Amino acid sequence: MIQVNENYSKLKASYLFADIAKRIKVFQTTYPHKPIIRLGIGDVTEPLPPVCIQALHEAVDEMASRETFRGYGPEQGYDFLREAIAKHDFQARGADISADEIFVSDGAKCDTGNIQELFGAKVKIAVPDPVYPVYVDTNVMAGRTGKNTNGRYAGLVYLDGTVENGFVPAPPKEPVDLIYLCFPNNPTGAVATKEQLTAWVAYARKNKALILFDAAYEAFIRTPGIPHSIFEIEGARECAIEFRSFSKTAGFTGTRCAFTVIPKDLVAYTKKGEKVPLHPMWTRRHTTKFNGVSYIVQRAAAAIYTKEGKRQVKKIIDFYLGNGKIIRKAFAKAGYDCIGGDNSPYVWVNVNGKKSWDFFDKLLHDAQVVITPGAGFGKDGEGFIRVSSFNSRENVEEAVKRIVKAL
Ligand code: PLP
């Protein structure tokens, strides 16, 4: 008899964005003539930078001739991309990362979801709350949690993000083995200082723990002194893996390219306490289960590291950050405190004690603007909403006009 993985039955039944879509559908059926503006889902709206388009065209032409055609490439990524990443994203910032420590993939979602395969079934896991749901759900699927009661899974250590700690939780008192951190944060837009990350690295080293650092929104950091990578922190090579993505950096959400950094020094332990390096384990996993990102997409990704590519990427991100500024200003004007939107595409709004789904309904009905209720990201997200800067300037300006009027 074929049995199912019953851990799947522990997953919370509905998916946040499906719930949102349902409410929008009901609204649109009732009021078909009221145009909705979406500041909800975190998908980009601006097209790929022109350097990427040019690189794509050139790479497509290479595929058209026998001499330059490419079939299967190296699973870990082509050297031209891995070398560009190591040089521009890490070494240029003083982070000691080499090209062969970079694994190119088709998404940070898959990587953050798949990485837990490397770890034991009983590891103690700490996750922030509010949180990007992938970290939690993939561990639920793997059987590392108990049941969900009142929005929290038994067996996980939740790191509370609050107004008091600026949504940057400090290390817990108790020892844990695996820690998920995400900065700039989705959903709160919070960033961690060098001191805060140094405390996490010290904690991880002391407890022989591992930090999984999701830096998918790194390109939005503008405040000087805020680390762009966990590997800017001394000692992080011994205790951290980093995830990056071209999705939000260069509009690759539909084009798909990302990478994971696993230092060669990094180890986990057997039950007996023997050290096992993780770099060869992930190499084995990646080469067994993944066949590489397409050549043309890797050429497009590499184009962002040219001088012109950097300029174009900065321009697009500056544009989204400009939207963030407008959104923050509007909520402040209406009497609501916000964080984020300055080093991140997300503005996290404190809705003054109201329920986040009630606020969602209010903005949908009174302003025809869709946002994301904070409660969808965890218990600590209740009382907040996430507003995304990913939209056209025209839509953002119209949305905030309506929001200010409705509030
Ligand atoms: N990590 C975080 C924190 C995200 O918010 C997202 C996407 O929204 C991802 C990873 C997924 O990135 P990718 O498009 O590379 O799969």
XYZ file of C-alpha atoms and ligand atoms in Angstrom:
423
model
C 0.000 0.000 0.000
C 1.402 3.310 -1.059
C 1.496 5.653 1.888
C 1.541 9.420 1.821
C 3.894 11.690 3.687
C 1.480 12.570 6.458
C 3.544 15.587 7.437
C 1.796 17.393 4.583
C -1.454 17.215 6.543
C 0.128 19.427 9.211
C 0.539 22.297 6.750
C -1.877 25.123 7.276
C -4.679 24.443 4.814
C -4.764 27.632 2.818
C -2.070 29.635 1.221
C -1.998 33.350 2.004
C -2.084 34.585 -1.575
C -4.900 32.180 -2.452
C -6.971 33.706 0.386
C -6.206 37.171 -0.916
C -7.156 36.182 -4.470
C -10.464 34.783 -3.205
C -11.404 38.051 -1.479
C -10.402 40.073 -4.541
C -12.556 37.848 -6.761
C -15.601 38.333 -4.538
C -15.034 42.108 -4.567
C -14.576 42.225 -8.336
C -17.708 40.181 -8.932
C -19.703 42.558 -6.718
C -18.106 45.767 -8.030
C -16.862 45.005 -11.567
C -16.369 48.679 -12.443
C -14.078 49.593 -9.535
C -10.427 49.299 -10.678
C -8.102 47.620 -8.183
C -4.443 48.520 -7.618
C -2.271 45.686 -6.302
C 0.426 46.484 -3.769
C 0.257 42.936 -2.442
C 2.313 40.165 -4.008
C 6.063 40.743 -4.166
C 6.532 40.400 -7.908
C 8.483 42.988 -9.837
C 6.816 45.151 -12.489
C 9.747 46.740 -14.376
C 11.227 44.930 -17.402
C 14.689 43.359 -17.430
C 17.602 45.811 -17.649
C 18.595 46.440 -21.312
C 22.042 44.845 -20.724
C 20.284 41.583 -19.838
C 18.081 41.742 -22.929
C 21.153 42.297 -25.096
C 23.002 39.412 -23.428
C 19.968 37.164 -23.937
C 19.826 37.993 -27.659
C 23.543 37.338 -28.085
C 23.348 34.053 -26.196
C 20.358 32.933 -28.263
C 22.412 33.587 -31.404
C 25.210 31.439 -29.955
C 22.736 28.609 -29.566
C 21.945 28.851 -33.284
C 25.328 27.694 -34.516
C 27.078 24.334 -34.047
C 30.356 26.021 -33.042
C 28.879 28.004 -30.162
C 25.872 25.863 -29.198
C 25.741 24.757 -25.528
C 24.105 21.643 -24.161
C 24.263 20.624 -20.502
C 26.431 23.067 -18.606
C 28.151 22.632 -15.256
C 25.419 22.032 -12.644
C 26.978 24.589 -10.299
C 26.932 27.285 -12.972
C 29.304 28.581 -15.628
C 32.609 29.984 -14.414
C 31.947 33.358 -16.058
C 28.941 33.888 -13.770
C 30.394 32.363 -10.593
C 33.551 34.460 -10.980
C 31.575 37.658 -11.547
C 29.430 36.965 -8.470
C 32.432 36.202 -6.240
C 34.263 39.328 -7.370
C 31.460 41.896 -7.404
C 29.047 40.676 -4.729
C 31.564 39.446 -2.164
C 35.257 40.223 -2.650
C 34.463 43.870 -3.517
C 32.797 44.162 -0.090
C 35.647 42.489 1.780
C 33.875 39.123 2.028
C 36.247 36.237 1.438
C 34.188 34.095 -0.959
C 35.613 32.320 -3.993
C 33.874 31.367 -7.243
C 33.853 27.650 -6.437
C 31.837 28.334 -3.267
C 28.936 29.611 -5.382
C 26.178 27.314 -6.640
C 24.045 28.890 -9.359
C 20.417 27.770 -9.304
C 16.978 28.616 -10.657
C 15.701 30.280 -7.504
C 16.275 31.202 -3.899
C 12.872 29.727 -3.109
C 14.026 26.270 -4.218
C 17.404 26.670 -2.527
C 16.014 27.823 0.828
C 13.495 24.994 0.587
C 15.924 22.285 -0.506
C 18.848 23.037 1.789
C 17.183 21.386 4.793
C 17.794 17.991 3.117
C 21.376 18.224 4.355
C 20.420 18.237 8.013
C 19.300 15.638 10.516
C 15.626 14.946 11.170
C 15.834 16.119 14.770
C 17.707 19.406 14.483
C 16.279 22.246 16.548
C 15.185 25.043 14.272
C 14.704 28.738 14.985
C 12.572 30.823 12.651
C 11.665 34.480 12.838
C 8.035 35.488 13.208
C 6.855 37.119 10.946
C 8.581 34.964 8.330
C 8.851 34.098 4.619
C 6.683 30.937 4.781
C 9.007 28.688 2.717
C 11.457 28.182 5.613
C 8.751 26.829 7.881
C 6.654 24.845 5.403
C 9.602 22.908 3.977
C 10.578 21.775 7.452
C 6.973 20.817 8.193
C 6.984 18.682 5.024
C 10.217 17.038 6.171
C 8.671 16.105 9.510
C 10.726 18.393 11.732
C 7.706 19.907 13.480
C 4.633 18.876 15.386
C 1.131 20.171 14.747
C 0.131 23.747 14.133
C -1.788 25.221 17.029
C -2.893 28.845 16.970
C -0.567 29.651 14.087
C 2.563 28.037 15.518
C 4.139 24.640 14.914
C 5.191 22.561 17.888
C 8.930 21.953 17.985
C 10.048 25.195 16.351
C 11.695 28.025 18.271
C 10.049 31.269 17.180
C 12.118 34.447 17.188
C 9.642 37.230 17.850
C 9.863 40.278 15.638
C 8.348 43.210 17.506
C 8.207 46.998 17.442
C 10.565 46.933 20.449
C 13.337 45.005 18.667
C 12.704 46.752 15.346
C 11.814 43.335 13.841
C 15.422 42.170 14.233
C 15.249 39.380 16.831
C 18.280 38.731 19.036
C 19.632 35.178 19.465
C 17.509 33.052 21.818
C 18.585 32.085 25.340
C 18.391 28.383 24.504
C 20.708 26.582 22.051
C 19.315 25.795 18.575
C 20.973 24.078 15.610
C 19.583 25.779 12.516
C 18.634 29.449 12.257
C 16.821 31.158 9.398
C 17.556 34.867 9.006
C 16.435 37.158 6.200
C 17.753 40.714 5.753
C 16.521 43.001 4.252
C 13.500 41.217 5.581
C 10.445 39.946 3.839
C 7.843 40.931 5.047
C 8.994 43.682 7.438
C 11.657 45.443 5.365
C 13.900 45.554 8.459
C 17.685 45.432 8.025
C 20.255 44.104 10.508
C 23.278 46.111 11.585
C 26.810 44.747 11.682
C 26.552 44.482 15.499
C 23.301 42.518 15.316
C 24.713 40.067 12.769
C 27.938 39.778 14.752
C 25.860 38.664 17.767
C 24.199 35.986 15.612
C 27.526 34.729 14.269
C 28.945 34.561 17.802
C 25.865 32.631 18.965
C 26.088 30.193 16.037
C 29.780 29.533 16.593
C 29.280 29.022 20.321
C 26.435 26.545 19.771
C 27.884 24.830 16.683
C 24.761 26.038 14.921
C 24.239 27.049 11.310
C 22.730 30.304 10.027
C 20.781 30.189 6.761
C 20.983 33.794 5.617
C 18.520 34.879 2.935
C 19.774 38.044 1.239
C 17.342 38.028 -1.711
C 16.739 41.779 -1.197
C 20.380 42.786 -0.704
C 20.376 45.125 -3.718
C 17.887 47.422 -1.966
C 20.303 48.313 0.856
C 21.211 51.970 0.668
C 22.125 52.885 4.263
C 25.941 52.929 4.552
C 27.345 50.420 7.044
C 24.501 47.879 6.745
C 26.072 44.531 5.749
C 24.978 43.217 2.349
C 26.228 39.727 3.146
C 26.587 37.636 6.296
C 30.124 36.953 5.040
C 31.053 40.556 5.830
C 30.973 39.373 9.463
C 34.132 37.777 10.795
C 33.718 34.079 11.512
C 30.631 33.679 9.301
C 32.461 31.303 6.954
C 32.369 28.776 9.800
C 28.658 29.030 10.498
C 26.612 30.400 7.587
C 25.133 29.689 4.180
C 23.831 32.608 2.114
C 21.056 32.704 -0.475
C 20.853 35.359 -3.165
C 18.639 35.880 -6.149
C 18.526 37.887 -9.370
C 14.721 38.028 -9.008
C 14.360 41.296 -7.156
C 17.837 42.613 -8.011
C 17.351 42.576 -11.774
C 13.735 41.598 -12.408
C 14.414 37.872 -12.932
C 11.250 36.623 -11.188
C 10.080 35.098 -14.464
C 13.533 34.540 -15.980
C 14.842 32.543 -12.977
C 18.388 32.714 -11.666
C 19.763 32.702 -8.133
C 22.692 31.332 -6.176
C 23.698 29.834 -2.864
C 27.040 30.380 -1.160
C 28.514 27.524 0.856
C 32.004 28.175 2.215
C 34.400 25.263 2.110
C 35.171 25.695 5.844
C 31.589 25.017 6.806
C 30.802 21.796 8.667
C 27.895 20.038 10.328
C 28.274 17.070 12.662
C 27.434 13.368 12.793
C 25.610 11.970 15.849
C 29.037 11.068 17.226
C 30.220 14.649 16.773
C 32.475 14.070 13.758
C 32.771 17.020 11.401
C 31.271 16.709 7.912
C 31.941 19.493 5.388
C 28.751 20.800 3.804
C 30.271 22.039 0.526
C 30.830 18.502 -0.877
C 27.403 17.423 0.401
C 25.632 20.260 -1.424
C 27.787 19.578 -4.503
C 26.527 15.979 -4.415
C 22.940 17.066 -3.900
C 23.039 19.810 -6.546
C 24.712 17.651 -9.198
C 22.350 14.747 -8.501
C 19.074 16.652 -8.495
C 19.704 19.712 -10.653
C 20.952 20.116 -14.204
C 21.955 23.743 -14.241
C 20.432 27.080 -15.200
C 20.226 27.659 -18.948
C 23.252 29.219 -20.625
C 21.272 32.137 -21.996
C 19.884 33.029 -18.571
C 23.325 32.853 -16.961
C 24.651 35.195 -19.668
C 21.821 37.611 -18.857
C 22.595 37.388 -15.120
C 26.309 38.017 -15.695
C 25.477 41.187 -17.641
C 24.394 42.977 -14.454
C 28.001 42.960 -13.229
C 29.255 45.154 -16.073
C 29.605 48.897 -15.425
C 26.497 49.627 -17.487
C 24.653 46.689 -15.902
C 25.310 48.037 -12.413
C 24.052 51.457 -13.462
C 20.854 50.028 -14.928
C 20.144 47.830 -11.896
C 20.667 50.787 -9.556
C 18.243 52.857 -11.602
C 15.477 50.236 -11.372
C 15.952 49.723 -7.648
C 16.088 53.471 -7.023
C 12.765 53.636 -8.823
C 11.158 51.041 -6.490
C 12.711 52.757 -3.464
C 11.131 55.994 -4.704
C 7.763 54.201 -4.624
C 8.548 53.022 -1.088
C 9.162 56.586 0.026
C 5.779 57.691 -1.362
C 4.010 54.791 0.385
C 5.706 55.491 3.742
C 4.880 59.182 3.516
C 1.221 58.452 2.811
C 0.787 56.107 5.776
C 2.669 58.507 8.060
C 0.334 61.287 6.922
C -2.647 59.083 7.785
C -1.207 58.504 11.294
C 0.343 55.056 10.921
C 3.914 54.102 11.874
C 5.929 52.185 9.293
C 9.290 50.568 8.899
C 10.934 49.331 5.687
C 10.599 50.791 2.215
C 14.013 52.460 2.486
C 16.435 49.518 2.295
C 13.770 47.162 1.035
C 10.845 47.043 -1.394
C 8.400 46.359 1.465
C 6.782 48.854 3.810
C 5.552 47.294 7.063
C 2.720 49.326 8.515
C 1.476 49.186 12.101
C -2.307 49.359 11.768
C -2.831 50.740 15.261
C -4.293 47.695 16.972
C -6.632 46.684 14.160
C -6.710 43.137 12.817
C -4.618 42.862 9.675
C -7.338 41.047 7.653
C -9.898 43.728 8.695
C -7.487 46.366 7.441
C -7.032 44.396 4.221
C -10.830 44.396 3.717
C -11.067 48.102 4.521
C -8.420 49.066 1.953
C -9.931 46.740 -0.631
C -13.450 48.116 -0.171
C -12.747 51.785 0.549
C -9.650 52.366 -1.612
C -9.646 49.375 -4.003
C -6.023 48.797 -3.042
C -4.695 45.312 -2.307
C -2.028 44.886 0.360
C -0.860 41.790 2.264
C -2.163 41.187 5.800
C 0.721 40.736 8.230
C -1.045 37.833 9.972
C -0.313 35.748 6.861
C 3.389 35.792 7.777
C 2.962 34.554 11.343
C 1.390 35.327 14.675
C 3.598 38.365 15.262
C 2.458 39.800 11.936
C -1.019 40.412 13.356
C -1.684 44.137 13.619
C 0.539 44.939 10.607
C 0.253 44.994 6.831
C 2.901 44.636 4.137
C 2.751 47.124 1.287
C 4.888 46.418 -1.749
C 6.756 49.059 -3.757
C 6.663 46.897 -6.869
C 4.381 48.832 -9.177
C 4.351 51.727 -11.645
C 4.743 55.258 -10.261
C 1.331 56.124 -11.623
C -0.334 53.243 -9.759
C 1.524 53.958 -6.520
C 0.543 57.629 -6.622
C -3.085 56.788 -7.332
C -3.080 54.078 -4.632
C -1.737 56.356 -1.914
C -4.222 59.076 -2.853
C -7.026 56.584 -2.351
C -5.490 55.169 0.848
C -5.107 58.591 2.484
C -8.728 59.432 1.568
C -10.009 56.102 2.899
C -8.132 56.355 6.189
N 13.597 34.717 -0.377
C 12.748 35.674 -0.023
C 12.864 36.276 1.312
C 11.730 36.085 -0.898
O 10.872 37.027 -0.516
C 11.628 35.476 -2.153
C 10.574 35.849 -3.119
O 9.666 36.558 -2.894
C 12.531 34.487 -2.480
C 13.508 34.123 -1.578
C 12.400 33.755 -3.784
O 13.332 34.141 -4.701
P 13.423 33.435 -6.127
O 12.555 34.193 -7.060
O 14.879 33.505 -6.459
O 12.962 32.023 -5.975
